[in-house]
Amino acid sequence: MTWITIDRSQNTPMIRQIYHQLRIKILSGEISAGYRLPSTRQLAEELGVSRNVVLEAYEQLLAEGFLEGRLGSGTFVAEGTYLKKIETNSFIAKNHQPKKNNNMIDFRSGIPALDLFPRRQWGNLAKRVSIETNHSLFGYDSPEGRIELRTVLAYYLLRTRGVECQPEQLIITTGATQALTLVAKLLLSQNETVIIEDPITHEIQTIFQSYGASLLPIQVDENGMDTSQIPQDIKPAFIFVTPSHQFPMGGTLPIQRRIQLIEYARKTDCYIVEDDYDSEFRYEGPPVSSLQGLDPNRTIYIGTFSKILSPALRLGYLILPPALIERGRSLKYFSDLHTPSLEQLTLALFIKEGFLEKHIFRMKKIYRKRRDFLKEQLYNEFGDTIKIHGDSTGLHFVTEFNEVHFSDHLLSKLHDCGVKVYPVELHTIQKYVYKNHIILGFGNLKEEQMKEGILKLKSCLF
Amino acid sequence: MTWITIDRSQNTPMIRQIYHQLRIKILSGEISAGYRLPSTRQLAEELGVSRNVVLEAYEQLLAEGFLEGRLGSGTFVAEGTYLKKIETNSFIAKNHQPKKNNNMIDFRSGIPALDLFPRRQWGNLAKRVSIETNHSLFGYDSPEGRIELRTVLAYYLLRTRGVECQPEQLIITTGATQALTLVAKLLLSQNETVIIEDPITHEIQTIFQSYGASLLPIQVDENGMDTSQIPQDIKPAFIFVTPSHQFPMGGTLPIQRRIQLIEYARKTDCYIVEDDYDSEFRYEGPPVSSLQGLDPNRTIYIGTFSKILSPALRLGYLILPPALIERGRSLKYFSDLHTPSLEQLTLALFIKEGFLEKHIFRMKKIYRKRRDFLKEQLYNEFGDTIKIHGDSTGLHFVTEFNEVHFSDHLLSKLHDCGVKVYPVELHTIQKYVYKNHIILGFGNLKEEQMKEGILKLKSCLF
């Protein structure tokens, strides 16, 4: 029998080679039901391998049902082992990652300075967690996340953001996106209304809509959501706001509007969802207090470590009013059981040992410098034909150009010039209000890159 | 003015103390709109602090809208800054974690030996990843996960499980639970039928039902799903199977039934979802090949590192037929953008450097010994009044007792005796078929614990 070949140069063990070739021949019908295989002794001799090798291959095929042994009469191919081959579709989706143009200056917002991630501190703590922690760490955990992290986080948030919460109200999430998804699952059913700022991150619109929300956009101005425009005669599922730093327009919601929102939520018995994504980087004065602290029973607070540390960690959190905790934990459980434990514990140590606040302090100075530099470049090149909005906080601001329409055509022309900017229109619900506005992120750009980017922008615009 | 007090022993900066007290007084209406604050100079003098301290506190309150300055006439409390206080609900949900009874012997299934996690290797690799990788690692990544991990994983799965896939077909998920959720989102709409083994993990039933599935249970026997019972006149959304190691009954689906499933799926144009959660630990012969390899265009394959490494990592994966890749990635993106990158890269190195296969090899020997020991204890104590099912693979088996009904009452009595066992009935769709069957997990129990547990079980049963 020469139809089985052994290739001794392969990594694959000989047992596996014999098993594999016989299996394919049976599935394809090349040897069919009722066919009697050579004895193990015979095949071993023909292939020049030990009899145990053939024996094990046969046993595996017997165990899987391909073969059956008939007492005293040998080993046969079993019934029902033929499978018609269907040509496999050779199309494979390409990776989404676009080809990198290394000369491209990308003003994408919300990216922290990736080269300044505290690698060594993080790496040392990660190692320490893996080696030193009690071994129960490596088992399943509870959906709300590690108590060590929730405890230091509750204290940190109270101190720095005026957030009023017990560790029990926190659910550690796999990034803020998951927190948004959990909120949608918690609060939405078909055709319910969500009152939302316009413009607002388009991914957030997509998430809420995918859970059945009908979005009621409220225009923003320099001070965030214009609460006077909220209609009084509806009952929304919730109000979604970014009060510390409106995305993308950058306003900070004044106390009067915050109070109006809370009174409205109390009247209509709905929740307020506060998304606080980068307000640690406030360049004028200390961070603004959270809206959550004004009424912890009405407000769901979402936070993230993507901007203050790294988006690659996928670490965010959700603070729930007591009435929502149990269902929130259950929804988290059925999403992914819990967020990875080792990383949670590494972060808990990182906060507890003071590294987080030192890192934020350091980065704030760097980001302020980058912001100032970018503003300077813009004013140098464009003078009073531009206006800058929302630059008091965070890793981006908005630039409004006189009489420039950032159409798809223009954006692709800019792309060809080697500069990528992001139109506010990408995030608007009501269109054509912001067609001359772009978002410029500066968190992950060095001065020379920003300078080059703005020069490219100018040369391509005019 | 004595209503503001400075506590110099506190950690809170004095600026924050003044800000905080004024804010509360304004919100509560204690000082109301139109009230004129003392000048910064005056208040500084009264409190015995520098004028800059008061100035900064006032500025923060001005920025947030609590105060307004009127030129030449001082600083006043602004309108609309009063918020009616609502008594906060002091109820906080308790942590789900039950009180630990340290003497409890818990036969929970699916827990690997937590004390044998390769801590040092993992910790060293985690540190290396954090310190040495290119800094782009710390940015946002693509939803399908790191190419490094998908590449080594595709090769590993081909070699060890006969899984046929390109790295492009893999989506790294935050554990297998997320993979199940993505499958439900991909394939289900309201009132569609899912053909499913009975019994089957109850969490899986809950997930599919929460996405609108109507479950059609098919009984399992010693060889997994009894495919002859599948009705021919329906069109299901998909068929869900655990062919390598049926959960919980432990059968391995023979090739004939696998081929029947694929032919059925081809005829009704539906998918097969293969959940392969612990088949690496096969104690007789090499691991059984995957069902996926028989028809990669019809089969969605779900795998996990929870049993072979640790559930705390929350690392699993989904292999999709080409037609489903794009939508699968998009659903993953809107769930949590992507799974944490540093852990993905640590795992990629762990596999690439051969640690994973060494770890599995080592653990298989340990688990086999634990399995044998537990069987021996059971036979010693219960003799032929028990029957053991599905012990060829994995971290658990099922024990059937003559004439013992594991009712809630009995289970709670056992609990009080200090032994926790899990009834198969917890996972059945059609009830009362398996009332004398329990699942015994042995992955995380030492011999002396198992011995004690079985003695407790016996003394409590009889």
XYZ file of N, CA, C and O in Angstrom, chain B residues 200-271:
288
model
N -27.334 21.667 28.264
C -26.249 22.546 27.798
C -26.142 23.723 28.767
O -27.179 24.187 29.272
N -24.912 24.182 29.028
C -24.652 25.310 29.944
C -25.811 26.321 29.993
O -26.164 26.896 28.985
N -26.347 26.560 31.181
C -27.545 27.393 31.229
C -27.280 28.844 30.837
O -28.147 29.506 30.270
N -26.040 29.348 31.063
C -25.738 30.722 30.637
C -25.874 30.865 29.114
O -26.271 31.912 28.623
N -25.515 29.817 28.394
C -25.608 29.879 26.935
C -27.075 29.959 26.516
O -27.443 30.736 25.637
N -27.917 29.197 27.188
C -29.353 29.282 26.908
C -29.850 30.715 27.126
O -30.587 31.271 26.306
N -29.434 31.302 28.260
C -29.879 32.651 28.592
C -29.432 33.654 27.536
O -30.208 34.518 27.114
N -28.191 33.544 27.088
C -27.679 34.496 26.095
C -28.489 34.392 24.805
O -28.979 35.392 24.277
N -28.662 33.182 24.289
C -29.395 33.043 23.030
C -30.845 33.517 23.178
O -31.377 34.194 22.300
N -31.466 33.164 24.301
C -32.857 33.598 24.493
C -32.966 35.111 24.613
O -33.918 35.710 24.131
N -31.947 35.742 25.225
C -32.023 37.198 25.379
C -31.921 37.908 24.036
O -32.286 39.068 23.916
N -31.424 37.218 23.025
C -31.412 37.800 21.677
C -32.564 37.269 20.834
O -32.538 37.372 19.610
N -33.567 36.708 21.491
C -34.804 36.377 20.785
C -34.922 34.948 20.306
O -35.904 34.586 19.655
N -33.943 34.084 20.624
C -33.992 32.712 20.111
C -35.069 31.897 20.802
O -35.347 32.081 21.983
N -35.662 31.009 20.025
C -36.500 29.973 20.588
C -35.686 28.678 20.505
O -35.263 28.269 19.421
N -35.429 28.066 21.664
C -34.512 26.917 21.699
C -35.236 25.614 21.392
O -36.278 25.327 21.975
N -34.690 24.853 20.477
C -35.219 23.524 20.185
C -34.232 22.498 20.741
O -33.185 22.235 20.142
N -34.558 21.919 21.924
C -33.589 21.020 22.565
C -33.550 19.646 21.889
O -34.583 19.096 21.552
N -32.363 19.129 21.695
C -32.164 17.764 21.204
C -31.420 16.997 22.296
O -30.352 17.443 22.743
N -31.967 15.885 22.696
C -31.342 15.100 23.766
C -29.933 14.662 23.375
O -29.645 14.451 22.200
N -29.077 14.554 24.396
C -27.754 13.997 24.143
C -27.691 12.597 24.735
O -28.452 12.259 25.638
N -26.789 11.777 24.200
C -26.510 10.495 24.822
C -25.005 10.406 25.060
O -24.321 11.435 25.062
N -24.485 9.217 25.239
C -23.057 9.075 25.539
C -22.172 9.587 24.395
O -20.981 9.795 24.569
N -22.768 9.742 23.217
C -22.016 10.239 22.069
C -22.405 11.665 21.669
O -22.307 12.037 20.503
N -22.877 12.449 22.596
C -23.243 13.829 22.282
C -24.640 13.927 21.681
O -25.492 13.046 21.906
N -24.895 15.001 20.941
C -26.238 15.256 20.407
C -26.736 14.077 19.568
O -26.035 13.602 18.687
N -27.964 13.647 19.848
C -28.554 12.560 19.077
C -29.161 13.148 17.796
O -30.328 13.523 17.741
N -28.329 13.207 16.768
C -28.710 13.937 15.547
C -29.922 13.330 14.847
O -30.590 14.026 14.084
N -30.236 12.067 15.153
C -31.393 11.459 14.477
C -32.697 12.111 14.935
O -33.719 11.976 14.281
N -32.647 12.830 16.075
C -33.871 13.467 16.592
C -34.134 14.846 16.003
O -35.157 15.475 16.316
N -33.238 15.347 15.174
C -33.446 16.703 14.645
C -34.589 16.685 13.633
O -34.564 15.909 12.689
N -35.625 17.503 13.836
C -36.743 17.511 12.879
C -36.292 18.035 11.519
O -35.479 18.957 11.437
N -36.822 17.447 10.466
C -36.345 17.777 9.127
C -37.111 18.936 8.506
O -36.708 19.467 7.482
N -38.229 19.347 9.129
C -39.120 20.292 8.450
C -39.006 21.717 8.978
O -39.922 22.511 8.839
N -37.885 22.040 9.627
C -37.747 23.417 10.110
C -36.488 24.053 9.526
O -35.644 23.377 8.942
N -36.411 25.365 9.697
C -35.246 26.087 9.218
C -34.656 26.878 10.382
O -35.110 27.990 10.683
N -33.663 26.314 11.058
C -33.125 27.005 12.231
C -32.162 28.128 11.842
O -31.661 28.167 10.708
N -31.925 29.043 12.799
C -30.897 30.073 12.580
C -29.519 29.435 12.649
O -28.637 29.741 11.851
N -29.344 28.537 13.607
C -28.097 27.774 13.686
C -28.259 26.581 14.620
O -29.266 26.468 15.319
N -27.265 25.714 14.551
C -27.217 24.558 15.434
C -26.050 24.782 16.383
O -24.945 25.097 15.942
N -26.294 24.645 17.683
C -25.215 24.855 18.649
C -24.780 23.509 19.229
O -25.596 22.773 19.781
N -23.485 23.206 19.087
C -22.979 21.929 19.606
C -21.634 22.078 20.313
O -20.861 22.995 20.021
N -21.379 21.157 21.221
C -20.077 21.030 21.885
C -19.542 19.639 21.519
O -19.537 18.740 22.365
N -19.107 19.458 20.265
C -18.844 18.108 19.764
C -17.616 17.434 20.362
O -17.583 16.212 20.454
N -16.610 18.187 20.765
C -15.405 17.556 21.298
C -15.634 17.023 22.706
O -15.048 16.033 23.104
N -16.493 17.727 23.463
C -16.716 17.344 24.849
C -18.028 17.975 25.277
O -18.069 19.106 25.751
N -19.096 17.220 25.103
C -20.426 17.771 25.372
C -20.490 18.286 26.811
O -20.044 17.611 27.740
N -21.054 19.519 26.960
C -21.216 20.018 28.321
C -22.665 19.898 28.739
O -23.532 20.410 28.064
N -22.948 19.248 29.850
C -22.011 18.652 30.809
C -21.776 17.155 30.640
O -20.929 16.614 31.330
N -22.516 16.492 29.743
C -22.544 15.020 29.776
C -21.253 14.366 29.292
O -21.016 13.193 29.552
N -20.428 15.094 28.544
C -19.078 14.617 28.289
C -18.867 13.775 27.043
O -17.750 13.329 26.789
N -19.895 13.544 26.243
C -19.727 12.718 25.044
C -18.905 13.402 23.960
O -18.775 14.622 23.930
N -18.322 12.559 23.071
C -17.623 13.080 21.898
C -18.437 12.671 20.671
O -18.760 11.500 20.509
N -18.772 13.625 19.853
C -19.649 13.362 18.710
C -18.896 12.559 17.649
O -17.862 12.991 17.156
N -19.421 11.382 17.264
C -18.718 10.582 16.258
C -18.845 11.198 14.869
O -19.725 12.026 14.628
N -17.970 10.775 13.996
C -17.903 11.365 12.659
C -19.232 11.283 11.916
O -19.608 12.218 11.214
N -19.973 10.161 12.094
C -21.247 10.033 11.387
C -22.205 11.172 11.747
O -22.848 11.759 10.883
N -22.316 11.467 13.029
C -23.230 12.536 13.466
C -22.720 13.903 13.000
O -23.499 14.795 12.690
N -21.402 14.057 12.980
C -20.839 15.327 12.487
C -21.240 15.542 11.029
O -21.639 16.636 10.616
N -21.111 14.480 10.242
C -21.451 14.584 8.826
C -22.945 14.834 8.667
O -23.366 15.668 7.855
N -23.768 14.164 9.492
C -25.208 14.432 9.432
C -25.514 15.906 9.726
O -26.346 16.525 9.056
N -24.837 16.465 10.725
C -25.064 17.880 11.061
C -24.705 18.783 9.885
O -25.441 19.716 9.548
N -23.572 18.498 9.276
C -23.140 19.354 8.165
C -24.084 19.218 6.978
O -24.480 20.221 6.360
N -24.512 18.015 6.701
C -25.448 17.838 5.584
C -26.766 18.545 5.884
O -27.367 19.159 5.001
N -27.200 18.479 7.131
C -28.421 19.160 7.527
C -28.269 20.682 7.382
O -29.153 21.371 6.866
N -27.120 21.178 7.827
C -26.870 22.625 7.737
C -26.820 23.076 6.278
O -27.320 24.145 5.919
N -26.240 22.245 5.422
C -26.195 22.585 3.998
C -27.609 22.605 3.414
O -27.958 23.503 2.664
N -28.395 21.620 3.804
C -29.752 21.490 3.253
C -30.615 22.675 3.697
O -31.347 23.264 2.903
N -30.535 23.037 4.967
C -31.407 24.102 5.476
C -30.719 25.464 5.408
O -31.289 26.453 5.860
N -29.518 25.498 4.869
C -28.750 26.733 4.752
C -28.624 27.469 6.092
O -28.995 28.649 6.207
N -28.160 26.749 7.091
C -27.914 27.405 8.383
C -26.460 27.164 8.792
O -25.736 26.417 8.135
N -26.044 27.809 9.877
C -24.683 27.620 10.361
C -24.650 26.620 11.520
O -25.669 26.387 12.182
